[in-house]
Amino acid sequence: MLETSTDLSAQSIGVGMSAAAAEAKARETEAKMTDDERFSLIVSLIGAVPSIGVPRDKRIPEDVNNMSAGYTRGVLRLGVPALQSSDASMGVTNPGYRPDDKGATAFPASIAVGSTFNPKLARDGGAAIGREARIRGFNIMLAGGINLARDPRNGRNFEYYSEDPYLSAVLGAEAVNGIQGEGVISTLKHYTLNCNETNRHWLDAIIDPAAHRESDLLAFQIAIERSHPGSIMSGYNKINGEYAGGNSHLLNDVLKGAWGYKGYVMSDWGAVPEWDYAVKGLDQESGIQMDLKQWGSEAFTDRLRAAYAEGKLPRERLSEMVRRILQSVYAVGIDKWGPPPTVNMARHNAIALEIARQGIVVLTNDGALPLATDRPLKIAVIGGYAQLGVPSGTGSGAVLPVGGFASVVKIGGPGTMGAVRNLFLMPSPPLAELKKLLTKSTIDFDPGQTPAEAALLAKRSDVVIAFGIRVEGEAFDSADLSLPWGQDAVIDAVATANPNTIVVLETGNPVSMPWRNKVKAIVQAWYPGQAGGQAIAEVLTGSVNPSGRLPLTFPASLAQTPRPELPGLGTPWGTPTTIRYNEGAEVGYRWFAKTSEMPLFTFGHGLSYTSFNYSDFKVTGGNTVTAIFTVTNSGKRAGADVPQLYMTDAAGDRRMRLLGFERVELRPGESKRVTLVADPRLLARFDTQAGQWRITKGVYRLALGKSAGDPVLTAQAQLSSQLFGR
Ligand code: BGC
């Protein structure tokens, strides 16, 4: 278990000072500032982005040649550096702003990090991103997307970790810890319920407040406690009628009040229509030119100054906004940067490769995997641009790898983001990587243009490896769960021609797989990053034993999900849209447990080339659940398992919660004793009247399982009645 602490004042984050010392210093510095200096700190300017028609803003000083997502003038006379922010969670990006940038390490999608169930890898990736940010002069990373994957059509699920608040919090926190450990502020975003992209600027997400605390907000709460991120980015959408950036309840009462968050809240780009968000809890307006574009004016420049002059913005609040920014500057230590760190790109590639290896999930395997490397097989590789590379998600989080993309196919679409919606192929072609590992085999490639043509090659091969890809990304939700460009028909045709077919999916979300019963194996590789082709080849040939587990449920159809119809889908940009998250906290596997529907693949599912046994499952109750058990590798190969502890019933209330997990590496025959202690909030209901968590006294049923749908051992514990926390 990772250590948790709710004492925000004693801890130091990044390379800076303790929160208490940072607060004192922030107070001292802020007191010496002029109002002009204060106002300059509470906005950021987006750098020149020719691709979306944003020119260089005259307010960015001429000697700044490093364009970023957000530039904030510092206060040099007081030692406050300029703030320069960059996207995001999968590597340092926004290269469109810096034509001379040769690219950065392009890590696998966050959803693949989610599949690793490995906090250490999330941290390693974060540290690498922090170092690559520093050598470019970026002191703020807009990383840390921890929205819950509530809908399999959400275009940005690949930027998030999972559908589960605890898993998302643990991984998101470690990514932030990795980044801030390098002296770079990190962000957790998008606070909150930015769980669909359709009409995101006009989207009102309706949710029961208690359920919100037990789901998306709990992810933020736990992640904040574990990592003390310097900033929180509010989302584009409304929550229960109020825009995220001006949602006083969520910002002032919950985040800063109940949780005691000390850092600052920045808006998303183009998400601040009103100056009074400053009194509602927003501390910094990001990319102010985007607000001019979106809403016709900048909120925190002239308009906020006018409100200040009229006494509508209290002086103390202006000071507090500045102090919160300074607090993060000092706590993370971005004012203390020495010489840039050495960046070992080979080492960073190794981290990207390891995340891809551990993130690939083998969904089904009817004996087809691993592929034999000692026999001369005739192998057909079909489709997915496998001859060129592996796809990535699109939008602000897409990372340009060093040396450039293998290819960019313009996709397009309406709106600003349509201009930058592309199929980006990372130069790690699965075809070439398979050839390296299957030296005795003959491998032919068919692009999968038509079912008939692909079937010709499939028919004369011993094995078919068919790739299915999909472009998903920011500002777009998928209309359904199919693969685009007729790929479902191609896969169906090759599987009909040759039943010995293995399908590799490179998508950011579940897809429907209408051909699933015709194929011998299905592998979910997500967007596996710059070393993804290698990782796929290693898993298929068995040099890597797969250990990825699904961080989200694959429904058999949209009809099983809480919203078979996605509100607003297909309406023109700008249509006010209400999305009712009536499932409340029962997201993903929790929803399936409640409705007793059988998904296609359950949360936590993933196959290995070895097998694992669980034994000696002991559970104790009291204030929380502590579980102890033994995991044994009962097969013939070394491998890693991810035993998962679930609550299935809380004092007679049937509800499912992931309480803990641990990724365990074991040699054949080896055993390990694992202890998991549940965060008591996962056992509780949030009592909005009391503003506290409540555990009802009674018997709690627990399951130790291989997935949310595969309980292996069960037990029960008696918990005492408690009202605790905030
Ligand atoms: C995205 C953010 C991103 C920001 C800056 C927005 O469009 O929603 O996640 O950090 O742009 O590029």
XYZ file of C-alpha atoms and ligand atoms in Angstrom:
738
model
C 0.000 0.000 0.000
C 1.083 3.527 -0.649
C 1.275 5.855 2.257
C -1.552 8.350 2.604
C -1.590 11.470 4.654
C -4.115 14.201 5.039
C -1.720 16.562 6.809
C -1.153 19.108 4.080
C 1.036 21.477 6.061
C 3.860 19.199 7.114
C 4.704 17.756 3.740
C 7.059 19.108 1.183
C 6.322 18.500 -2.470
C 8.616 18.741 -5.437
C 12.056 20.108 -4.625
C 10.781 23.164 -2.805
C 9.820 23.847 0.785
C 7.154 22.560 3.138
C 3.613 23.766 2.551
C 3.733 25.860 5.729
C 7.001 27.559 4.756
C 5.729 28.109 1.210
C 2.583 29.700 2.571
C 4.568 32.081 4.774
C 6.873 33.039 1.928
C 3.944 33.521 -0.452
C 2.340 35.871 2.053
C 5.551 37.854 2.396
C 6.124 38.167 -1.376
C 2.538 39.000 -2.201
C 2.510 41.817 0.332
C 5.350 43.505 -1.562
C 3.581 43.451 -4.923
C 1.897 46.232 -6.801
C -1.606 45.662 -8.124
C -0.207 45.537 -11.669
C 2.057 42.688 -10.619
C -0.846 40.912 -8.929
C -3.016 41.180 -12.031
C -0.189 39.977 -14.252
C 0.071 36.724 -12.276
C -3.566 35.699 -12.492
C -3.704 35.243 -16.265
C -1.787 33.231 -18.816
C -1.398 33.821 -22.546
C -1.472 31.033 -25.070
C 1.600 31.075 -27.314
C 1.389 31.438 -31.077
C -0.370 28.394 -32.595
C -0.583 28.816 -36.361
C -2.417 25.475 -36.745
C -5.517 26.837 -34.940
C -5.107 30.453 -36.052
C -3.715 31.943 -32.821
C -1.106 34.646 -33.586
C 1.695 35.647 -31.234
C 0.308 37.981 -28.591
C 2.129 41.292 -28.140
C 1.929 40.874 -24.373
C 4.376 37.969 -24.548
C 7.755 39.708 -24.210
C 9.865 39.627 -27.355
C 12.728 37.791 -25.701
C 10.445 34.817 -24.945
C 11.067 32.415 -27.815
C 9.671 29.330 -26.179
C 5.987 29.234 -26.988
C 3.806 27.360 -24.536
C 0.171 26.627 -23.768
C 0.273 29.318 -21.099
C 2.731 32.159 -20.462
C 2.495 34.288 -17.316
C 4.880 37.157 -16.733
C 6.813 36.681 -13.502
C 7.799 39.330 -10.980
C 11.537 39.278 -11.367
C 12.295 41.959 -8.799
C 10.776 39.615 -6.210
C 12.333 36.445 -7.601
C 9.093 35.100 -9.039
C 9.855 33.369 -12.355
C 7.665 33.596 -15.436
C 5.241 30.671 -15.551
C 5.299 28.551 -18.699
C 2.890 25.646 -18.979
C 2.726 22.761 -21.394
C 0.520 19.739 -22.049
C 0.298 16.971 -20.846
C -0.030 13.503 -19.380
C 1.550 11.429 -22.182
C 4.643 13.541 -22.719
C 5.672 17.147 -23.294
C 3.625 18.361 -26.204
C 2.135 21.407 -27.995
C 5.039 21.210 -30.454
C 2.874 23.146 -32.923
C 3.849 26.170 -30.817
C 7.561 25.556 -31.284
C 8.392 24.623 -34.852
C 12.016 23.963 -33.904
C 11.087 21.432 -31.175
C 12.447 18.062 -32.239
C 9.887 16.154 -30.221
C 9.691 14.459 -26.854
C 9.200 10.956 -25.515
C 5.690 9.931 -26.569
C 4.451 7.727 -23.752
C 1.496 5.340 -24.042
C -1.957 6.767 -23.391
C -2.957 7.242 -19.756
C -5.573 4.503 -20.173
C -2.639 2.137 -20.868
C -0.986 3.339 -17.641
C -4.347 2.535 -16.041
C -4.065 -0.997 -17.412
C -0.688 -1.534 -15.782
C -2.195 -1.142 -12.289
C 1.386 -0.147 -11.515
C 1.846 3.083 -9.516
C 5.629 2.921 -9.861
C 5.437 3.050 -13.641
C 3.082 6.028 -13.429
C 5.679 7.751 -11.276
C 8.594 6.843 -13.549
C 6.678 8.210 -16.525
C 5.881 11.399 -14.603
C 9.519 11.923 -13.621
C 10.610 11.510 -17.242
C 7.986 14.028 -18.357
C 9.118 16.423 -15.614
C 12.718 16.264 -16.829
C 11.748 16.757 -20.450
C 9.631 19.751 -19.406
C 12.539 21.318 -17.548
C 14.979 21.221 -20.428
C 12.417 23.217 -22.439
C 11.892 25.729 -19.667
C 8.377 24.578 -18.806
C 7.730 24.863 -15.099
C 4.092 23.748 -15.189
C 2.779 20.543 -16.723
C -0.914 20.362 -17.590
C -0.767 16.627 -16.936
C -2.816 14.527 -14.563
C -6.139 13.858 -16.327
C -8.173 11.893 -13.780
C -11.742 12.248 -15.006
C -13.536 8.933 -14.694
C -14.288 6.995 -17.869
C -18.066 7.122 -17.505
C -18.938 6.631 -21.150
C -17.178 4.436 -23.728
C -17.856 7.082 -26.384
C -15.916 9.804 -24.578
C -13.192 10.971 -26.961
C -10.765 11.734 -24.130
C -10.929 8.506 -22.145
C -7.459 7.684 -23.488
C -6.175 10.706 -21.533
C -7.672 9.346 -18.306
C -6.701 6.339 -16.241
C -9.841 4.401 -15.507
C -13.495 4.256 -14.523
C -12.610 3.702 -10.860
C -11.940 6.592 -8.456
C -9.358 4.751 -6.376
C -7.304 3.367 -9.265
C -7.424 6.744 -11.040
C -6.376 8.559 -7.871
C -3.457 6.259 -7.091
C -2.045 6.411 -10.616
C -2.761 10.104 -11.158
C -1.100 10.961 -7.853
C 2.037 9.037 -8.744
C 2.279 10.778 -12.114
C 2.039 14.131 -10.310
C 4.609 13.014 -7.733
C 6.972 12.040 -10.547
C 6.619 15.416 -12.270
C 6.776 17.543 -9.119
C 9.748 15.549 -7.859
C 11.640 17.136 -10.760
C 10.702 20.621 -9.597
C 7.875 21.138 -12.098
C 4.350 22.015 -10.965
C 1.777 19.480 -12.060
C -1.936 19.745 -12.518
C -4.850 17.446 -11.852
C -7.653 17.993 -14.356
C -10.442 18.494 -15.412
C -12.255 19.345 -12.172
C -14.849 17.875 -12.576
C -17.226 15.639 -14.558
C -15.773 16.650 -17.946
C -16.620 13.085 -18.923
C -17.929 13.725 -22.425
C -16.702 15.992 -25.194
C -19.989 16.628 -27.008
C -20.730 20.359 -26.746
C -18.301 20.512 -23.857
C -18.564 24.301 -23.545
C -22.342 24.041 -23.173
C -22.564 20.753 -21.320
C -24.361 20.672 -17.998
C -23.428 17.543 -16.045
C -26.135 16.742 -13.534
C -25.279 14.486 -10.622
C -26.457 13.767 -7.115
C -24.002 15.621 -4.811
C -23.373 12.625 -2.521
C -22.763 10.314 -5.492
C -20.393 12.913 -6.915
C -18.344 12.802 -3.695
C -18.199 8.984 -3.918
C -16.965 8.963 -7.508
C -15.271 11.704 -9.529
C -14.667 13.974 -6.541
C -13.241 11.115 -4.508
C -10.679 10.520 -7.255
C -9.559 14.152 -6.939
C -9.651 14.085 -3.146
C -7.453 11.011 -2.805
C -5.080 12.116 -5.579
C -4.669 15.554 -3.988
C -3.854 14.021 -0.598
C -1.240 11.744 -2.127
C 0.477 14.249 -4.383
C -0.349 17.859 -3.429
C -0.530 19.050 -7.037
C 0.462 22.693 -7.465
C -2.617 23.350 -9.572
C -6.052 22.040 -10.376
C -7.565 22.731 -13.794
C -11.309 23.246 -13.883
C -13.250 21.736 -16.774
C -15.213 23.275 -19.642
C -18.590 21.956 -18.553
C -21.144 22.971 -15.978
C -21.816 20.816 -12.936
C -25.368 21.004 -11.624
C -25.951 24.244 -13.475
C -22.721 26.145 -12.673
C -19.660 26.241 -14.901
C -16.740 24.324 -13.406
C -14.524 27.424 -13.328
C -17.176 29.433 -11.507
C -18.609 26.700 -9.338
C -18.268 28.186 -5.895
C -19.562 25.076 -4.181
C -17.002 22.780 -5.803
C -14.098 25.243 -5.652
C -14.626 27.175 -2.442
C -16.628 24.777 -0.288
C -15.281 21.389 -1.343
C -11.776 21.778 -2.812
C -10.446 24.677 -0.758
C -12.799 24.352 2.190
C -13.478 20.731 3.084
C -10.229 19.400 1.595
C -7.998 22.321 2.543
C -6.361 22.477 -0.889
C -3.542 25.027 -0.784
C -2.532 25.391 -4.445
C -4.300 27.324 -7.203
C -7.131 26.626 -9.596
C -6.531 27.442 -13.247
C -9.265 27.399 -15.855
C -9.256 25.320 -18.990
C -8.476 27.255 -22.171
C -11.493 29.272 -23.259
C -13.629 28.361 -20.250
C -14.077 31.698 -18.445
C -17.047 33.715 -19.681
C -17.320 35.887 -16.536
C -14.961 37.954 -14.382
C -16.839 36.941 -11.223
C -15.339 33.439 -11.433
C -12.601 35.153 -9.426
C -14.938 35.421 -6.459
C -16.324 31.963 -7.100
C -12.965 30.284 -6.577
C -10.983 30.469 -9.831
C -7.447 31.744 -9.232
C -6.049 32.023 -12.746
C -7.581 32.491 -16.195
C -5.678 30.364 -18.715
C -4.959 31.222 -22.350
C -6.935 34.458 -22.173
C -7.022 34.935 -25.942
C -9.103 31.756 -26.128
C -11.757 33.406 -23.948
C -11.790 36.359 -26.305
C -12.399 33.902 -29.146
C -14.971 31.848 -27.278
C -16.883 34.426 -25.247
C -15.975 37.744 -26.850
C -13.859 39.122 -23.994
C -11.076 38.345 -21.569
C -12.399 37.942 -18.040
C -9.448 38.538 -15.725
C -7.810 41.519 -17.472
C -9.782 44.748 -17.993
C -13.095 43.389 -16.742
C -11.672 42.095 -13.488
C -9.698 45.310 -12.992
C -12.898 47.295 -13.443
C -14.662 45.094 -10.879
C -11.730 45.633 -8.513
C -11.905 49.400 -8.984
C -15.627 49.276 -8.197
C -14.993 47.231 -5.071
C -16.728 44.127 -6.444
C -13.540 42.082 -6.256
C -12.262 42.391 -2.676
C -8.571 43.173 -2.298
C -8.164 40.160 0.004
C -9.449 37.830 -2.684
C -7.040 39.246 -5.277
C -4.215 38.705 -2.783
C -5.364 35.182 -2.075
C -5.370 34.302 -5.790
C -1.775 35.479 -6.017
C -0.741 33.788 -2.776
C -2.089 30.454 -3.968
C -0.033 30.661 -7.161
C 3.068 31.653 -5.191
C 2.457 28.891 -2.681
C 2.802 26.331 -5.479
C 5.815 28.129 -6.964
C 7.651 27.828 -3.631
C 6.346 24.427 -2.540
C 7.396 22.757 -5.782
C 10.510 24.908 -6.042
C 10.184 26.305 -9.550
C 11.900 29.468 -8.322
C 14.987 27.446 -7.407
C 15.872 25.802 -10.688
C 19.558 25.134 -11.043
C 21.074 23.945 -14.304
C 18.765 21.808 -16.446
C 18.782 18.087 -15.608
C 20.444 15.550 -17.877
C 17.856 13.811 -19.936
C 18.541 10.268 -20.967
C 16.174 9.717 -23.887
C 17.094 6.034 -24.168
C 16.050 5.576 -20.560
C 12.799 7.445 -21.206
C 12.127 5.225 -24.208
C 12.665 2.230 -21.927
C 10.009 3.605 -19.543
C 7.603 4.156 -22.459
C 8.282 0.586 -23.611
C 7.715 -0.862 -20.153
C 4.401 0.973 -19.746
C 3.286 -0.355 -23.135
C 4.335 -3.903 -22.211
C 2.504 -3.852 -18.890
C -0.472 -1.959 -20.311
C -1.356 -4.398 -23.090
C -4.333 -6.548 -22.092
C -4.928 -10.001 -23.535
C -8.729 -10.225 -23.563
C -9.216 -13.702 -25.029
C -6.796 -16.458 -25.968
C -7.992 -19.726 -27.367
C -4.488 -21.179 -27.444
C -3.331 -18.935 -30.300
C -0.900 -16.984 -28.143
C 1.974 -16.809 -27.675
C 2.991 -17.318 -31.297
C 5.597 -20.021 -31.830
C 8.970 -18.465 -32.651
C 10.697 -21.776 -33.436
C 8.534 -22.800 -36.404
C 8.383 -21.461 -39.965
C 4.870 -20.004 -40.004
C 3.179 -18.140 -42.821
C 1.805 -15.055 -41.075
C -0.560 -12.450 -42.501
C -0.475 -9.017 -40.881
C -3.589 -7.088 -41.850
C -4.502 -3.421 -41.614
C -4.117 -0.741 -38.956
C -1.173 0.886 -40.777
C 0.892 -1.808 -39.027
C 3.565 -1.340 -41.696
C 4.038 2.276 -40.538
C 3.459 2.484 -36.814
C 0.950 2.629 -33.998
C -1.758 5.293 -33.585
C -2.057 7.844 -30.803
C -5.023 9.827 -29.546
C -5.577 13.290 -30.940
C -5.985 16.727 -29.345
C -3.919 18.816 -26.962
C -2.388 15.699 -25.395
C -0.936 14.211 -28.618
C 2.851 14.073 -28.404
C 5.285 14.471 -31.305
C 7.950 11.773 -30.869
C 11.612 12.541 -31.472
C 12.255 12.285 -35.200
C 8.619 12.955 -36.029
C 5.551 10.865 -36.684
C 5.794 7.963 -39.111
C 2.807 9.489 -40.854
C -0.018 11.940 -40.232
C -3.403 11.359 -41.844
C -5.607 14.451 -41.641
C -9.038 13.515 -40.309
C -10.646 16.924 -39.732
C -14.043 17.798 -38.325
C -15.978 20.853 -37.207
C -14.725 23.448 -34.716
C -11.274 24.610 -33.664
C -10.131 21.130 -32.708
C -11.243 19.718 -36.060
C -8.249 21.480 -37.623
C -5.846 19.439 -35.524
C -7.771 16.152 -35.494
C -5.388 13.691 -37.107
C -4.411 10.070 -37.175
C -0.890 10.307 -35.793
C 1.239 7.210 -36.321
C 4.155 6.664 -33.965
C 7.197 5.216 -35.708
C 7.137 1.798 -34.056
C 5.693 -0.435 -36.765
C 4.317 -3.727 -35.416
C 5.056 -5.368 -38.791
C 8.808 -4.723 -38.590
C 8.891 -5.593 -34.881
C 7.155 -8.919 -35.522
C 9.648 -9.708 -38.279
C 12.499 -9.134 -35.805
C 11.079 -11.684 -33.350
C 9.655 -14.243 -35.772
C 12.801 -14.843 -37.798
C 11.762 -18.318 -38.945
C 8.408 -17.148 -40.290
C 7.336 -15.507 -43.530
C 5.293 -12.401 -42.820
C 3.176 -10.697 -45.477
C 1.191 -7.509 -45.097
C -2.168 -6.509 -46.470
C -3.420 -2.985 -45.740
C -6.956 -4.184 -45.080
C -8.480 -1.912 -47.688
C -11.269 -4.316 -48.605
C -12.616 -7.474 -46.947
C -12.204 -9.495 -50.150
C -8.593 -8.508 -50.736
C -7.568 -9.049 -47.108
C -9.219 -12.492 -47.127
C -7.005 -13.574 -50.039
C -3.857 -13.238 -47.940
C -5.576 -14.625 -44.830
C -6.589 -17.770 -46.717
C -3.045 -18.729 -47.696
C -1.546 -18.037 -44.215
C -1.156 -20.173 -41.087
C -1.887 -17.284 -38.746
C -3.563 -13.912 -39.229
C -2.803 -10.889 -37.073
C -5.433 -8.265 -37.833
C -5.107 -4.741 -36.438
C -8.118 -2.586 -35.582
C -7.524 1.110 -34.971
C -9.628 4.144 -34.228
C -8.927 7.859 -34.005
C -10.298 9.266 -30.779
C -9.578 12.569 -29.211
C -10.357 15.890 -27.718
C -13.600 17.660 -28.655
C -15.125 14.565 -30.269
C -17.162 11.691 -28.870
C -17.593 8.517 -30.906
C -21.087 7.955 -32.254
C -20.977 4.235 -31.506
C -18.548 1.448 -30.620
C -17.685 0.286 -34.127
C -14.287 0.408 -35.777
C -14.108 3.016 -38.557
C -13.282 2.577 -42.248
C -14.955 -0.811 -42.600
C -12.412 -2.543 -40.370
C -15.071 -4.679 -38.663
C -15.972 -6.122 -42.075
C -12.302 -6.724 -42.904
C -11.683 -8.532 -39.608
C -14.835 -10.569 -40.114
C -13.721 -11.565 -43.616
C -10.206 -12.596 -42.609
C -11.504 -14.557 -39.620
C -13.956 -16.350 -41.920
C -11.143 -17.107 -44.371
C -8.807 -18.227 -41.602
C -10.123 -19.000 -38.096
C -6.592 -18.814 -36.736
C -6.944 -15.059 -36.401
C -5.576 -12.832 -33.653
C -6.959 -9.292 -33.392
C -4.928 -6.444 -31.930
C -6.960 -3.354 -31.040
C -5.310 0.043 -30.869
C -8.111 2.244 -29.569
C -8.718 4.543 -26.616
C -11.986 2.892 -25.619
C -13.900 -0.376 -25.794
C -15.181 -1.324 -29.230
C -18.069 -3.654 -30.073
C -16.128 -6.517 -31.777
C -18.968 -8.102 -33.775
C -16.431 -10.701 -35.029
C -15.349 -11.707 -31.521
C -16.607 -15.289 -31.632
C -14.770 -15.986 -34.866
C -11.248 -15.154 -33.687
C -8.733 -17.056 -31.569
C -7.369 -14.160 -29.527
C -8.119 -10.493 -28.865
C -5.445 -8.148 -27.555
C -6.185 -4.604 -26.360
C -3.065 -2.516 -26.951
C -4.642 0.981 -26.555
C -2.492 3.801 -27.929
C 0.814 2.223 -26.910
C 3.198 5.132 -27.523
C 6.492 5.441 -29.342
C 7.700 1.943 -28.460
C 4.268 0.370 -28.838
C 5.007 -1.792 -31.883
C 7.833 -3.483 -30.040
C 5.680 -4.133 -26.977
C 2.888 -5.622 -29.116
C 5.345 -7.949 -30.889
C 6.865 -9.032 -27.563
C 3.474 -9.861 -26.058
C 2.302 -11.728 -29.176
C 5.467 -13.822 -29.292
C 5.651 -14.369 -25.548
C 8.968 -12.727 -24.765
C 6.789 -10.556 -22.515
C 4.164 -12.311 -20.441
C 1.060 -10.083 -20.571
C -0.050 -8.572 -17.268
C -2.341 -5.683 -18.224
C -5.803 -5.553 -16.671
C -8.780 -3.589 -17.980
C -9.186 -0.257 -16.207
C -12.681 0.070 -17.624
C -15.592 -2.212 -18.423
C -16.179 -3.275 -22.024
C -19.972 -3.334 -22.487
C -21.538 -5.876 -24.824
C -23.585 -3.009 -26.244
C -24.438 0.596 -25.477
C -27.882 -0.606 -24.382
C -26.244 -1.961 -21.212
C -24.712 1.369 -20.275
C -26.426 4.080 -18.235
C -27.004 6.198 -21.389
C -27.726 4.192 -24.527
C -28.283 7.570 -26.240
C -25.628 10.205 -25.703
C -27.303 13.578 -25.050
C -26.450 16.221 -27.617
C -24.650 13.846 -29.964
C -24.977 15.183 -33.494
C -26.327 18.594 -32.484
C -24.441 21.635 -33.787
C -21.530 23.022 -31.778
C -22.992 25.455 -29.272
C -26.176 23.540 -28.469
C -26.887 23.635 -24.731
C -26.755 20.007 -23.624
C -27.736 18.395 -20.361
C -26.192 15.116 -19.391
C -27.687 13.374 -16.402
C -25.229 11.074 -14.705
C -28.097 9.149 -13.141
C -25.782 6.238 -12.438
C -24.306 8.497 -9.749
C -21.316 6.807 -8.153
C -22.186 3.459 -9.745
C -19.785 3.966 -12.661
C -18.509 1.128 -14.882
C -18.238 -2.203 -13.085
C -20.304 -0.755 -10.221
C -23.157 -0.163 -12.677
C -22.901 -3.683 -14.061
C -22.948 -5.127 -10.533
C -26.056 -3.125 -9.784
C -27.910 -4.023 -12.978
C -26.627 -7.640 -13.115
C -25.880 -7.146 -16.825
C -23.036 -9.237 -18.283
C -20.478 -7.033 -19.989
C -18.256 -8.212 -22.819
C -15.189 -7.945 -20.585
C -15.171 -6.892 -16.973
C -13.084 -4.258 -15.247
C -9.861 -5.818 -13.966
C -9.873 -8.614 -16.555
C -6.679 -9.632 -18.344
C -5.045 -12.956 -19.244
C -1.515 -14.187 -18.679
C 0.565 -16.995 -20.175
C 0.870 -18.458 -16.669
C -1.752 -19.021 -13.957
C -2.191 -17.743 -10.412
C -3.853 -19.124 -7.295
C -5.145 -17.272 -4.261
C -5.216 -18.785 -0.781
C -5.343 -17.987 2.958
C -7.672 -15.041 2.470
C -8.152 -13.403 5.899
C -10.106 -10.261 6.494
C -10.436 -8.093 9.567
C -12.944 -5.303 10.146
C -13.384 -2.590 12.759
C -12.755 0.877 11.356
C -11.807 -0.377 7.927
C -11.174 -3.584 6.005
C -7.738 -5.173 6.097
C -7.228 -8.168 3.847
C -4.310 -10.588 3.829
C -3.883 -13.347 1.270
C -1.346 -15.384 -0.649
C -0.833 -15.242 -4.422
C 0.973 -18.144 -6.055
C 2.222 -18.514 -9.603
C 0.891 -21.983 -10.325
C 2.019 -22.078 -13.946
C 5.273 -22.648 -15.770
C 6.306 -19.115 -16.654
C 7.298 -16.053 -14.683
C 4.566 -13.463 -14.766
C 2.707 -10.726 -12.960
C -0.762 -10.868 -11.472
C -3.010 -8.109 -10.179
C -5.177 -9.521 -7.376
C -8.075 -7.179 -6.661
C -10.051 -6.707 -3.459
C -13.706 -5.708 -3.855
C -16.523 -4.887 -1.508
C -19.677 -6.486 -2.897
C -22.179 -5.662 -0.155
C -22.174 -2.979 2.550
C -24.313 -3.896 5.556
C -27.080 -5.224 3.310
C -26.650 -2.598 0.570
C -25.492 -4.358 -2.573
C -22.789 -2.118 -3.926
C -19.447 -2.881 -5.481
C -16.223 -1.013 -4.802
C -12.611 -1.728 -5.680
C -10.904 -1.488 -2.288
C -7.341 -2.312 -3.242
C -5.001 -4.043 -5.671
C -1.362 -4.923 -6.012
C 0.688 -5.928 -9.041
C 2.771 -8.923 -7.984
C 5.628 -10.408 -10.038
C 6.199 -14.100 -9.394
C 8.474 -16.828 -10.717
C 6.879 -20.251 -11.383
C 5.902 -21.814 -8.053
C 6.669 -18.634 -6.117
C 4.171 -17.198 -3.590
C 3.758 -13.821 -2.013
C 1.725 -12.691 0.968
C -0.137 -9.455 0.214
C -1.812 -7.065 2.653
C -4.361 -4.501 1.466
C -5.911 -1.882 3.741
C -9.007 -0.146 2.366
C -9.386 3.603 2.378
C -12.478 3.782 4.627
C -14.155 6.269 2.266
C -14.528 3.409 -0.215
C -16.642 1.572 2.349
C -18.717 4.621 3.210
C -21.507 6.769 1.891
C -21.081 10.513 1.821
C -23.600 12.163 4.114
C -24.249 15.603 2.610
C -26.209 16.769 5.648
C -23.296 16.076 7.967
C -20.683 16.938 5.311
C -18.876 13.753 6.376
C -18.384 10.123 5.437
C -20.610 7.590 7.126
C -19.986 3.887 7.596
C -23.041 1.953 8.681
C -22.398 -0.685 11.283
C -22.806 -4.210 9.950
C -21.443 -7.039 7.907
C -19.463 -6.169 4.783
C -18.936 -8.754 2.075
C -15.593 -8.870 0.345
C -14.257 -10.691 -2.683
C -10.709 -11.345 -3.755
C -10.851 -11.654 -7.493
C -9.128 -11.697 -10.833
C -11.560 -9.059 -12.057
C -14.777 -7.386 -10.974
C -16.609 -10.321 -12.548
C -14.393 -13.138 -11.351
C -14.382 -13.480 -7.565
C -12.063 -16.267 -6.435
C -12.362 -16.141 -2.643
C -14.932 -14.397 -0.497
C -15.029 -13.282 3.123
C -16.876 -10.905 5.362
C -15.972 -8.357 7.985
C -17.861 -6.559 10.702
C -17.446 -2.782 10.567
C -18.302 -0.344 13.303
C -20.471 2.695 12.799
C -18.454 5.827 11.997
C -18.809 9.404 10.883
C -15.481 10.775 9.706
C -13.477 12.981 7.351
C -14.847 15.665 5.072
C -7.643 21.006 -22.909
C -6.713 20.937 -21.722
C -5.356 21.441 -22.116
C -5.491 22.859 -22.621
C -4.172 23.522 -22.979
C -7.616 22.353 -23.573
O -8.226 22.299 -24.815
O -8.948 20.673 -22.512
O -6.654 19.615 -21.238
O -4.472 21.347 -21.043
O -6.317 22.843 -23.761
O -3.654 23.054 -24.163
